[in-house]
XYZ file of C-alpha atoms in Angstrom:
655
model
C 42.966 31.015 24.483
C 44.540 33.369 27.097
C 42.173 34.809 29.642
C 42.621 38.244 28.264
C 41.414 37.136 24.804
C 38.180 35.506 26.003
C 35.049 37.573 25.020
C 33.593 39.192 28.085
C 29.854 39.372 28.830
C 30.158 43.143 28.316
C 31.510 42.819 24.845
C 28.834 40.358 23.937
C 26.073 42.610 25.139
C 27.746 45.434 23.242
C 27.441 43.377 20.044
C 23.697 42.854 20.748
C 23.421 46.632 21.059
C 24.302 47.170 17.453
C 21.771 47.119 14.710
C 23.832 44.658 12.754
C 22.809 41.928 15.153
C 19.193 42.682 14.539
C 19.693 42.378 10.754
C 21.626 39.163 11.170
C 18.789 37.676 13.178
C 16.313 38.893 10.570
C 18.323 37.175 7.739
C 18.527 33.936 9.696
C 14.745 33.959 10.529
C 13.869 34.594 6.828
C 16.242 31.830 5.589
C 14.768 29.352 8.158
C 11.212 30.427 7.273
C 11.842 30.037 3.507
C 13.379 26.644 4.183
C 10.366 25.468 6.235
C 7.975 26.945 3.676
C 9.665 25.008 0.842
C 9.903 21.730 2.848
C 6.205 21.673 3.847
C 5.130 22.847 0.411
C 7.019 19.931 -1.099
C 5.657 17.604 1.555
C 2.033 18.436 0.854
C 2.602 18.368 -2.892
C 4.089 14.764 -2.480
C 1.125 13.798 -0.385
C -1.264 15.121 -3.028
C 0.666 13.255 -5.727
C 0.486 10.021 -3.753
C -3.269 10.418 -3.322
C -3.659 11.049 -7.058
C -1.387 8.151 -7.900
C -3.557 5.854 -5.665
C -6.735 7.122 -7.496
C -5.304 6.535 -10.905
C -4.064 3.028 -9.964
C -7.487 2.133 -8.512
C -9.244 3.381 -11.769
C -6.765 1.497 -13.898
C -7.296 -1.762 -11.897
C -11.127 -1.212 -12.220
C -10.807 -0.902 -15.996
C -8.622 -4.035 -16.232
C -10.910 -6.058 -13.973
C -13.964 -5.190 -16.119
C -12.220 -6.067 -19.387
C -11.027 -9.335 -17.892
C -14.629 -10.098 -16.906
C -15.667 -9.582 -20.624
C -12.925 -11.947 -21.580
C -14.429 -14.575 -19.226
C -17.780 -14.069 -20.898
C -16.190 -14.938 -24.192
C -14.542 -17.993 -22.639
C -17.923 -19.203 -21.431
C -19.323 -18.685 -24.903
C -16.482 -20.671 -26.317
C -17.178 -23.483 -23.780
C -20.763 -23.523 -25.123
C -19.513 -24.307 -28.614
C -17.009 -26.821 -27.238
C -19.761 -28.709 -25.437
C -22.167 -28.866 -28.506
C -22.029 -30.258 -31.940
C -24.098 -27.294 -33.140
C -25.268 -24.146 -31.342
C -28.445 -22.830 -32.824
C -29.600 -19.297 -32.916
C -32.166 -19.982 -30.230
C -29.560 -21.615 -27.962
C -27.279 -18.774 -28.407
C -30.075 -16.261 -27.602
C -31.075 -18.305 -24.435
C -27.349 -18.539 -23.335
C -26.779 -14.741 -23.625
C -30.052 -13.882 -21.920
C -29.224 -16.131 -19.019
C -25.966 -14.063 -18.396
C -28.018 -10.878 -17.776
C -25.088 -8.748 -19.046
C -27.157 -5.566 -18.923
C -27.312 -6.012 -15.229
C -23.867 -7.678 -14.314
C -21.682 -6.189 -16.977
C -23.535 -2.936 -18.318
C -22.048 -1.080 -21.299
C -21.470 -3.961 -23.688
C -22.846 -3.475 -27.177
C -23.412 -7.182 -27.703
C -22.045 -10.720 -27.742
C -21.932 -12.582 -31.047
C -20.575 -15.341 -33.071
C -18.966 -14.869 -36.534
C -18.278 -17.875 -38.769
C -15.351 -18.221 -41.236
C -16.306 -19.229 -44.724
C -14.096 -20.178 -47.630
C -14.775 -18.937 -51.047
C -16.091 -22.389 -52.289
C -18.560 -22.457 -49.318
C -19.976 -19.101 -49.936
C -23.033 -19.927 -52.004
C -24.087 -22.916 -49.835
C -23.652 -20.878 -46.682
C -25.806 -17.953 -48.007
C -28.521 -20.347 -49.130
C -28.502 -22.145 -45.734
C -28.955 -18.877 -43.813
C -31.755 -17.726 -46.153
C -33.510 -21.022 -45.470
C -33.498 -20.205 -41.733
C -35.907 -17.426 -42.430
C -33.684 -14.547 -43.619
C -34.499 -14.252 -47.362
C -32.479 -11.036 -47.836
C -29.248 -12.320 -46.198
C -26.081 -11.459 -47.909
C -22.518 -11.019 -46.796
C -21.264 -7.458 -47.030
C -19.266 -5.767 -48.163
C -19.619 -7.519 -51.516
C -16.688 -8.651 -53.558
C -14.611 -11.738 -54.285
C -12.116 -12.692 -51.519
C -10.176 -15.866 -50.588
C -11.905 -16.039 -47.268
C -15.060 -14.590 -45.676
C -16.560 -14.206 -42.268
C -20.017 -13.415 -41.412
C -21.799 -12.294 -38.242
C -24.439 -14.954 -37.758
C -25.420 -14.516 -34.000
C -25.425 -11.197 -32.096
C -27.425 -10.652 -28.977
C -29.300 -8.499 -28.378
C -30.396 -8.868 -32.014
C -32.266 -5.542 -32.016
C -31.767 -1.845 -32.903
C -28.092 -1.085 -33.766
C -27.042 -4.708 -33.789
C -29.351 -5.597 -36.733
C -26.975 -3.627 -39.012
C -24.133 -5.991 -38.230
C -25.940 -9.105 -39.405
C -23.973 -10.631 -42.214
C -21.034 -8.237 -41.975
C -17.554 -9.506 -43.024
C -15.280 -8.361 -40.207
C -12.401 -10.240 -41.801
C -12.490 -7.893 -44.802
C -11.506 -4.843 -42.629
C -7.727 -4.600 -41.892
C -7.905 -3.586 -38.175
C -10.492 -6.282 -37.257
C -8.622 -8.854 -39.353
C -5.404 -8.272 -37.529
C -7.062 -8.971 -34.227
C -8.863 -12.028 -35.564
C -5.634 -13.522 -36.990
C -3.817 -12.902 -33.664
C -6.643 -14.658 -31.783
C -6.679 -17.510 -34.308
C -3.034 -18.170 -34.060
C -2.571 -17.761 -30.285
C -5.865 -19.542 -29.147
C -6.329 -16.563 -26.728
C -8.576 -13.529 -26.582
C -7.436 -10.643 -28.849
C -8.327 -6.896 -28.689
C -8.652 -5.120 -31.820
C -7.489 -1.535 -32.544
C -9.632 1.562 -32.726
C -12.547 1.097 -35.138
C -15.932 2.502 -35.970
C -18.519 -0.189 -35.412
C -20.938 -1.043 -38.150
C -23.710 -0.439 -35.595
C -22.874 3.305 -35.574
C -25.086 5.823 -37.301
C -26.388 9.403 -36.856
C -24.564 12.273 -35.135
C -23.480 10.336 -31.974
C -20.749 8.228 -33.647
C -18.347 6.819 -30.946
C -14.949 5.079 -31.310
C -15.228 1.367 -30.749
C -13.233 -1.787 -30.369
C -13.818 -5.545 -30.308
C -12.575 -8.611 -28.358
C -12.305 -11.904 -30.277
C -11.900 -15.507 -29.026
C -11.341 -18.255 -31.536
C -13.708 -21.196 -31.837
C -12.024 -24.412 -33.249
C -13.776 -27.406 -34.611
C -15.228 -29.604 -31.907
C -12.945 -32.385 -30.711
C -9.773 -30.631 -31.728
C -7.075 -29.283 -29.420
C -4.694 -27.613 -31.900
C -1.282 -27.083 -30.379
C 0.514 -25.340 -33.265
C -0.272 -22.188 -35.287
C -0.845 -24.269 -38.447
C -3.176 -26.630 -36.619
C -5.153 -23.819 -35.226
C -5.519 -22.217 -38.695
C -6.811 -25.421 -40.130
C -9.236 -26.100 -37.207
C -10.653 -22.578 -37.102
C -14.514 -22.579 -37.136
C -15.101 -18.925 -36.315
C -14.950 -16.437 -33.345
C -17.065 -15.486 -30.432
C -16.755 -11.829 -29.952
C -17.940 -8.660 -28.212
C -18.148 -5.211 -29.806
C -17.890 -2.156 -27.574
C -18.798 1.505 -28.008
C -15.870 3.151 -26.035
C -17.927 5.890 -24.293
C -20.779 3.549 -23.287
C -18.476 0.900 -21.785
C -16.228 3.440 -20.026
C -19.211 5.317 -18.614
C -20.588 2.062 -17.198
C -17.260 1.150 -15.699
C -16.453 4.427 -13.977
C -19.939 5.915 -13.484
C -19.357 8.627 -10.742
C -15.913 7.373 -9.754
C -13.999 10.035 -11.955
C -15.384 13.134 -10.195
C -11.920 14.537 -9.463
C -9.780 12.628 -11.951
C -9.999 13.079 -15.719
C -9.266 10.077 -17.888
C -8.094 9.904 -21.526
C -7.784 6.335 -23.093
C -5.568 5.795 -26.123
C -5.201 2.874 -28.409
C -1.387 2.880 -28.250
C 0.546 6.130 -28.594
C -1.323 9.149 -27.106
C -2.384 10.974 -30.332
C -5.633 12.504 -31.455
C -6.192 9.712 -33.865
C -5.738 6.976 -31.235
C -8.093 8.623 -28.674
C -10.741 6.086 -27.648
C -12.285 7.860 -24.569
C -12.010 11.206 -22.795
C -14.066 11.669 -19.581
C -13.469 15.383 -19.821
C -11.683 17.893 -22.068
C -7.851 17.755 -21.408
C -6.500 20.724 -19.487
C -2.977 21.832 -19.936
C -3.228 23.292 -16.300
C -3.713 19.825 -14.749
C -1.446 19.680 -11.636
C -0.836 15.974 -11.882
C -0.712 13.722 -14.942
C 0.217 10.018 -14.863
C 0.225 7.488 -17.749
C -0.548 3.770 -17.120
C -0.173 1.139 -19.734
C -3.023 -1.335 -19.645
C -2.474 -4.586 -21.274
C -5.774 -6.263 -22.489
C -6.028 -9.349 -24.623
C -2.716 -8.901 -26.324
C -3.005 -5.105 -26.908
C -1.752 -2.231 -24.922
C -3.906 0.860 -24.200
C -2.496 3.978 -22.629
C -4.613 5.367 -19.783
C -3.754 8.949 -19.089
C -5.085 10.274 -15.707
C -5.091 14.039 -15.063
C -6.138 15.875 -11.933
C -9.125 18.149 -12.094
C -9.526 21.542 -10.454
C -11.758 19.872 -7.788
C -8.888 17.396 -6.921
C -6.387 20.161 -6.868
C -8.695 22.234 -4.653
C -9.342 19.334 -2.184
C -5.728 18.522 -1.832
C -4.370 22.097 -1.586
C -3.088 23.087 1.871
C -2.855 26.587 3.350
C -0.181 25.504 5.888
C 2.866 26.344 3.695
C 1.560 29.827 3.192
C 0.779 30.157 6.858
C 4.271 29.106 7.678
C 5.721 31.604 5.293
C 3.414 34.367 6.547
C 3.891 33.399 10.200
C 7.736 32.869 9.927
C 8.129 36.154 8.154
C 5.982 37.979 10.596
C 7.874 36.497 13.563
C 11.267 37.311 11.932
C 10.145 40.907 11.277
C 8.865 41.140 14.927
C 12.139 39.761 16.297
C 14.149 42.154 14.135
C 12.086 45.129 15.352
C 12.443 43.998 18.939
C 16.261 43.674 18.685
C 16.516 46.937 16.897
C 14.411 48.814 19.380
C 16.525 47.072 22.145
C 19.605 48.352 20.453
C 18.384 51.936 20.362
C 16.626 51.846 23.653
C 19.004 50.325 26.160
C 17.065 51.856 28.984
C 14.091 49.643 28.268
C 16.316 46.433 28.704
C 14.676 45.459 31.975
C 11.228 45.826 30.567
C 12.170 43.760 27.590
C 13.774 41.134 29.941
C 10.551 40.830 31.842
C 8.604 40.456 28.531
C 11.015 37.722 27.374
C 10.478 35.911 30.734
C 6.846 36.165 30.233
C 7.146 34.874 26.697
C 9.219 31.987 28.048
C 6.393 31.041 30.454
C 3.789 31.251 27.641
C 6.007 29.140 25.530
C 6.355 26.543 28.233
C 2.534 26.559 28.646
C 2.263 26.044 24.886
C 4.723 23.197 24.901
C 2.831 21.454 27.625
C -0.336 21.421 25.522
C 0.933 20.814 22.070
C 0.071 17.324 20.475
C 2.769 14.876 21.387
C 4.999 14.543 24.411
C 7.783 17.181 25.031
C 10.481 15.806 27.405
C 13.995 16.258 28.850
C 15.682 13.121 30.128
C 19.070 11.470 30.812
C 21.124 10.420 27.855
C 21.699 6.820 28.800
C 19.100 4.016 29.069
C 16.625 3.666 30.817
C 16.402 7.425 30.155
C 15.263 8.780 33.490
C 13.027 11.840 33.127
C 13.902 15.406 34.161
C 10.819 17.101 32.678
C 7.930 15.729 30.632
C 4.575 17.084 29.310
C 1.163 15.661 30.562
C 0.413 13.957 27.195
C 2.753 11.030 28.249
C -0.205 9.671 30.243
C -2.035 8.771 26.929
C 0.895 6.713 25.720
C 1.867 4.955 28.946
C -0.954 5.201 31.509
C 1.592 6.837 33.846
C 1.305 10.314 35.178
C 4.122 12.873 34.514
C 4.753 13.066 38.343
C 5.724 9.357 38.329
C 8.415 10.032 35.676
C 9.813 13.059 37.327
C 9.985 11.254 40.706
C 11.968 8.429 39.136
C 9.236 6.026 40.004
C 9.146 4.987 36.343
C 11.405 5.790 33.350
C 11.042 5.729 29.556
C 12.758 2.293 29.454
C 9.872 0.724 31.405
C 7.540 1.320 28.562
C 9.711 0.829 25.510
C 9.532 -2.589 23.706
C 12.836 -4.238 24.583
C 13.573 -5.173 20.922
C 13.666 -1.569 20.081
C 16.330 -0.478 22.697
C 19.221 -0.928 20.275
C 17.574 1.168 17.692
C 17.110 4.093 20.037
C 20.584 3.853 21.465
C 22.159 3.762 18.058
C 20.375 6.882 16.920
C 21.309 8.809 20.019
C 24.955 7.733 19.736
C 25.071 8.772 16.037
C 23.548 12.205 16.962
C 26.055 12.645 19.804
C 29.073 11.719 17.631
C 28.010 13.940 14.659
C 26.586 16.840 16.878
C 23.136 16.611 15.127
C 19.616 16.031 16.057
C 18.183 12.574 15.796
C 14.905 11.006 14.700
C 13.898 7.469 15.497
C 10.724 5.354 15.380
C 10.079 2.701 17.923
C 7.165 0.974 19.942
C 5.934 1.857 23.363
C 3.620 -0.441 25.461
C 1.261 1.057 27.940
C 0.243 -0.312 31.296
C -2.915 -1.612 29.696
C -0.833 -3.731 27.238
C -1.608 -1.604 24.212
C 1.257 -1.082 21.797
C 1.846 2.312 20.172
C 4.184 3.310 17.357
C 5.911 6.608 18.188
C 8.367 8.977 16.354
C 10.933 10.653 18.587
C 12.941 13.604 17.466
C 15.513 15.000 19.873
C 18.912 16.584 20.484
C 21.623 15.821 23.017
C 22.788 18.787 24.948
C 26.521 18.882 25.595
C 28.612 21.092 27.876
C 31.683 23.198 26.890
C 33.785 20.073 27.342
C 31.659 18.009 24.945
C 30.077 15.898 27.650
C 26.412 14.955 27.210
C 24.198 16.473 29.879
C 20.596 15.609 28.811
C 18.255 14.933 25.907
C 15.576 17.395 24.752
C 12.942 16.152 22.375
C 9.342 15.483 21.426
C 7.501 12.186 20.973
C 4.607 11.890 18.404
C 2.086 9.065 18.215
C 2.291 7.622 14.727
C 0.289 4.400 15.195
C -2.374 5.563 12.676
C 0.154 6.378 10.104
C 1.802 2.851 10.535
C -1.630 1.310 10.209
C -2.235 3.277 7.076
C 1.145 2.080 5.603
C 0.243 -1.453 6.357
C -3.157 -1.016 4.762
C -1.618 0.358 1.609
C 0.839 -2.571 1.500
C -2.052 -5.040 1.888
C -3.933 -3.289 -0.897
C -1.047 -3.832 -3.211
C -0.325 -7.499 -2.314
C -3.065 -9.054 -0.440
C -6.721 -9.883 -1.516
C -8.916 -7.853 0.916
C -11.685 -10.439 1.022
C -9.721 -13.556 1.835
C -6.443 -12.257 3.096
C -4.722 -14.453 0.454
C -1.940 -13.193 -1.799
C -3.434 -11.605 -4.834
C -2.521 -11.978 -8.459
C 0.383 -9.477 -8.367
C 1.947 -11.133 -5.339
C 1.309 -14.637 -6.580
C 3.043 -13.927 -9.895
C 6.090 -12.766 -7.945
C 6.041 -15.971 -5.868
C 5.694 -18.086 -9.043
C 8.696 -16.376 -10.560
C 10.678 -17.049 -7.360
C 9.521 -20.586 -7.192
C 10.457 -21.190 -10.811
C 13.953 -19.686 -10.185
C 14.442 -21.959 -7.123
C 13.489 -24.909 -9.144
C 16.052 -24.139 -11.868
C 18.710 -23.450 -9.123
C 18.128 -26.591 -7.061
C 16.867 -29.038 -9.718
C 13.577 -29.643 -7.760
C 10.126 -30.144 -9.211
C 6.919 -28.581 -8.076
C 3.280 -28.139 -9.135
C 0.665 -25.492 -9.762
C -3.003 -26.071 -9.057
C -5.648 -23.874 -10.644
C -8.932 -24.198 -8.806
C -12.338 -22.784 -10.066
C -15.546 -23.300 -8.129
C -18.317 -24.956 -10.140
C -21.532 -23.060 -10.554
C -20.421 -20.424 -8.103
C -22.677 -17.795 -9.810
C -25.778 -19.754 -8.506
C -24.574 -19.065 -4.906
C -24.635 -15.309 -5.649
C -27.849 -15.411 -7.491
C -29.554 -17.621 -4.875
C -28.161 -16.353 -1.488
C -26.581 -12.979 -2.409
C -23.092 -11.659 -2.821
C -22.433 -11.515 0.925
C -23.136 -15.256 1.233
C -20.866 -15.783 -1.801
C -18.143 -13.833 -0.112
C -18.496 -15.936 3.005
C -18.209 -19.082 0.932
C -15.012 -17.798 -0.722
C -13.498 -17.064 2.690
C -14.346 -20.585 3.849
C -12.761 -22.046 0.577
C -9.624 -20.023 1.372
C -9.500 -21.413 4.896
C -9.934 -25.060 3.594
C -7.173 -24.486 1.018
C -4.740 -23.249 3.656
C -5.473 -26.306 5.786
C -5.029 -28.679 2.914
C -1.533 -27.761 1.853
C 1.826 -28.071 3.547
C 3.419 -25.318 5.566
C 5.352 -23.014 3.191
C 3.150 -23.658 0.115
C 1.486 -20.602 -1.414
C -2.305 -20.306 -1.687
C -3.541 -17.225 -3.668
C -6.676 -15.811 -5.128
C -6.675 -14.628 -8.755
C -9.983 -13.050 -8.551
C -13.722 -14.088 -8.577
C -13.965 -17.807 -7.642
C -10.469 -18.702 -9.023
C -7.623 -19.856 -6.658
C -4.146 -20.904 -7.225
C -1.950 -23.190 -5.078
C 1.778 -23.415 -5.652
C 3.578 -26.589 -4.399
C 7.378 -26.186 -4.264
C 10.079 -28.747 -3.727
C 7.747 -31.832 -4.182
C 10.696 -33.969 -5.381
C 13.828 -34.040 -7.416
C 11.975 -36.406 -9.774
C 9.237 -35.120 -12.137
C 7.088 -38.309 -11.841
C 7.239 -38.255 -8.050
C 6.389 -34.583 -7.968
C 3.445 -35.181 -10.274
C 2.159 -37.934 -7.918
C 2.606 -35.780 -4.794
C 0.890 -32.843 -6.467
C -2.074 -35.022 -7.526
C -2.264 -36.385 -3.920
C -2.477 -32.865 -2.513
C -4.983 -32.011 -5.296
C -7.195 -34.892 -4.302
C -6.984 -33.794 -0.738
C -8.109 -30.250 -1.763
C -10.856 -31.769 -3.802
C -12.135 -33.793 -0.871
C -11.904 -30.809 1.350
C -13.905 -28.614 -0.910
C -16.564 -31.338 -1.473
C -17.423 -31.154 2.288
C -20.735 -29.182 2.586
C -20.771 -25.422 3.122
C -23.209 -23.797 5.534
C -24.918 -20.818 3.959
C -27.640 -19.026 5.975
C -28.394 -22.171 7.933
C -28.491 -24.441 4.932
C -25.927 -27.042 3.867
C -24.757 -26.402 0.330
C -22.607 -28.677 -1.847
C -20.222 -26.764 -4.053
C -17.577 -28.588 -6.039
C -14.278 -27.480 -7.622
C -12.743 -28.067 -10.958
C -8.971 -28.414 -10.583
C -6.230 -28.129 -13.238
C -2.716 -29.163 -12.338
C 0.676 -28.622 -14.142
C 4.109 -29.380 -13.024
C 7.320 -27.371 -13.294
C 10.963 -28.242 -12.939
C 14.381 -27.136 -14.009
C 13.491 -25.933 -17.507
C 13.359 -22.216 -18.241
C 9.617 -21.321 -17.938
C 7.602 -18.190 -17.406
C 5.032 -17.714 -14.610
C 2.293 -16.622 -17.096
C 2.804 -19.688 -19.192
C 2.620 -21.947 -16.046
C -0.657 -20.246 -15.180
C -1.985 -20.741 -18.626
C -1.207 -24.527 -18.596
C -2.896 -24.970 -15.290
C -5.852 -22.887 -16.514
C -6.246 -25.017 -19.639
C -6.139 -28.173 -17.441
C -8.813 -26.739 -15.293
C -11.056 -26.093 -18.250
C -10.557 -29.664 -19.333
C -11.778 -30.721 -15.831
C -14.951 -28.609 -16.323
C -15.461 -30.040 -19.794
C -15.093 -33.590 -18.372
C -17.941 -33.071 -15.949
C -16.515 -30.848 -13.131
C -15.639 -31.824 -9.608
C -12.401 -33.529 -10.709
C -8.678 -32.934 -11.037
C -7.095 -32.901 -14.500
C -3.322 -32.884 -15.081
C -1.585 -31.100 -17.980
C -0.109 -33.873 -20.025
C 2.479 -31.613 -21.837
C 4.621 -30.711 -18.857
C 8.468 -30.174 -18.957
C 10.558 -32.565 -16.843
């Protein structure tokens, strides 16, 4: 541009003297304010949504954990039948009483046994039960059917439960579907929504049941037809939906409302509602919950209490403050345009404002700095807060006695240099996260946001920016990750992480043709530890078990905790031969068995606690992680049935 075409300072000041400049500044200020208001409003809304999602996920996991605990109760009841030629009414009552379900798992309506009866066995069955001291016993509802069922045992055998004695659940379609599904699969089956026969009076609740089949003793039916022929009856638990949900969540749904549906969210499928649904709920999230072969839909809605606790006034303050500042700047420029004679006074005020701003910058949270563009980033100006991060005084930086590079973790240099280079090339600000190490050896995570100042020739002159300590945020992120994938008690992988590792291990076996093994470990009589020494002692024992398991396996093997006293060990790449893999897996299983047989010290006493271990192998065939766990679990139960403290191998393993 020729010299005569360059804008002179006089022309620039003349432009500022016009009211149009004030209007332009006002427009820019309002646009920036609206942008910041929208950004922070969105940010706080996302943060509230994340908190709500975490609450909902925790409530869902609590529900799933409780229902799985009830499934385990039924498995224990099934084991009672498997261990006896005949379970009498008195034995059933004593077994249920020993579980103390009202204390350990409150909210359950009862635990019972229903027997399947063919039409030609009906008369003999009724006569036999009447001979036990129940002269009025009949199976209801009456009528001729090909097959009957009858509730023979149900504890506690009092109050509402007395009405269920002799009831034919197989005659009702919803219950029958669940009973048939349990019979054919051999696994627990959850029924649809029903009204329990125990219900009466004005306080009728929705209900549901969980069934587990009981087969004739000495049989291990492998096919559907074999299971149907060997079926003896079912152990089951009926639940009143409101009673069980109130016991699960108690006071944990103060700021989150829960609606639980049996399948699709309709009025007819509603099982439980902690509060009346509000169309004004700010957050709503649906979680499918798979329980015993049936899917519930848990709908979580935020309550006014949650919305109030997570609402922030900061976006409004930004809008108000930004608008106010924009209007003030507009007024200042407009007055300046009309009152040129007050320029000197205004300039003095601006200088004062600059000094006040500098004082403010020196005291804001974080570190405000100006430094050289190139590493090691020698400092030109820096605020006093740098002492908290590095242990060095601001004067040491300004005097070049130290520089930023002296405190940055060397591995992060490249990250910072790349961010600055990109910002310089694109003429934008940069933001980068890295680690700083103080003179005391403590490491901090920081977030740096800055801008490269360049001269009229495009040459970089210095960096202006701010450094914020984000160590706590990083710790929180790590804690959230651990909650999702790591068991908080033992620091072992949890069920979710373990299933992912199982799927990966199965894929590797198919890809490379190698064979591995899965060990399912359950501690024998672990409940007695909690009952005798307390849950804290039980937790310490679980941690010691986890430590011994890690020491007993190879480097690279996976040790995980499914929950309670159940652990899983996955052994990969044992051999390219199925038989050799089985032998190596059994050898490691024996090593684990020996390690866990060593006495445990509990409150100064030595306690012997043994495991039951089930092992199954996997290879190049197309298998699913859940099926692999089921096989190992079945082998473990055989170990328990055979006397515990032993290793049982699944005999029907693919090669």
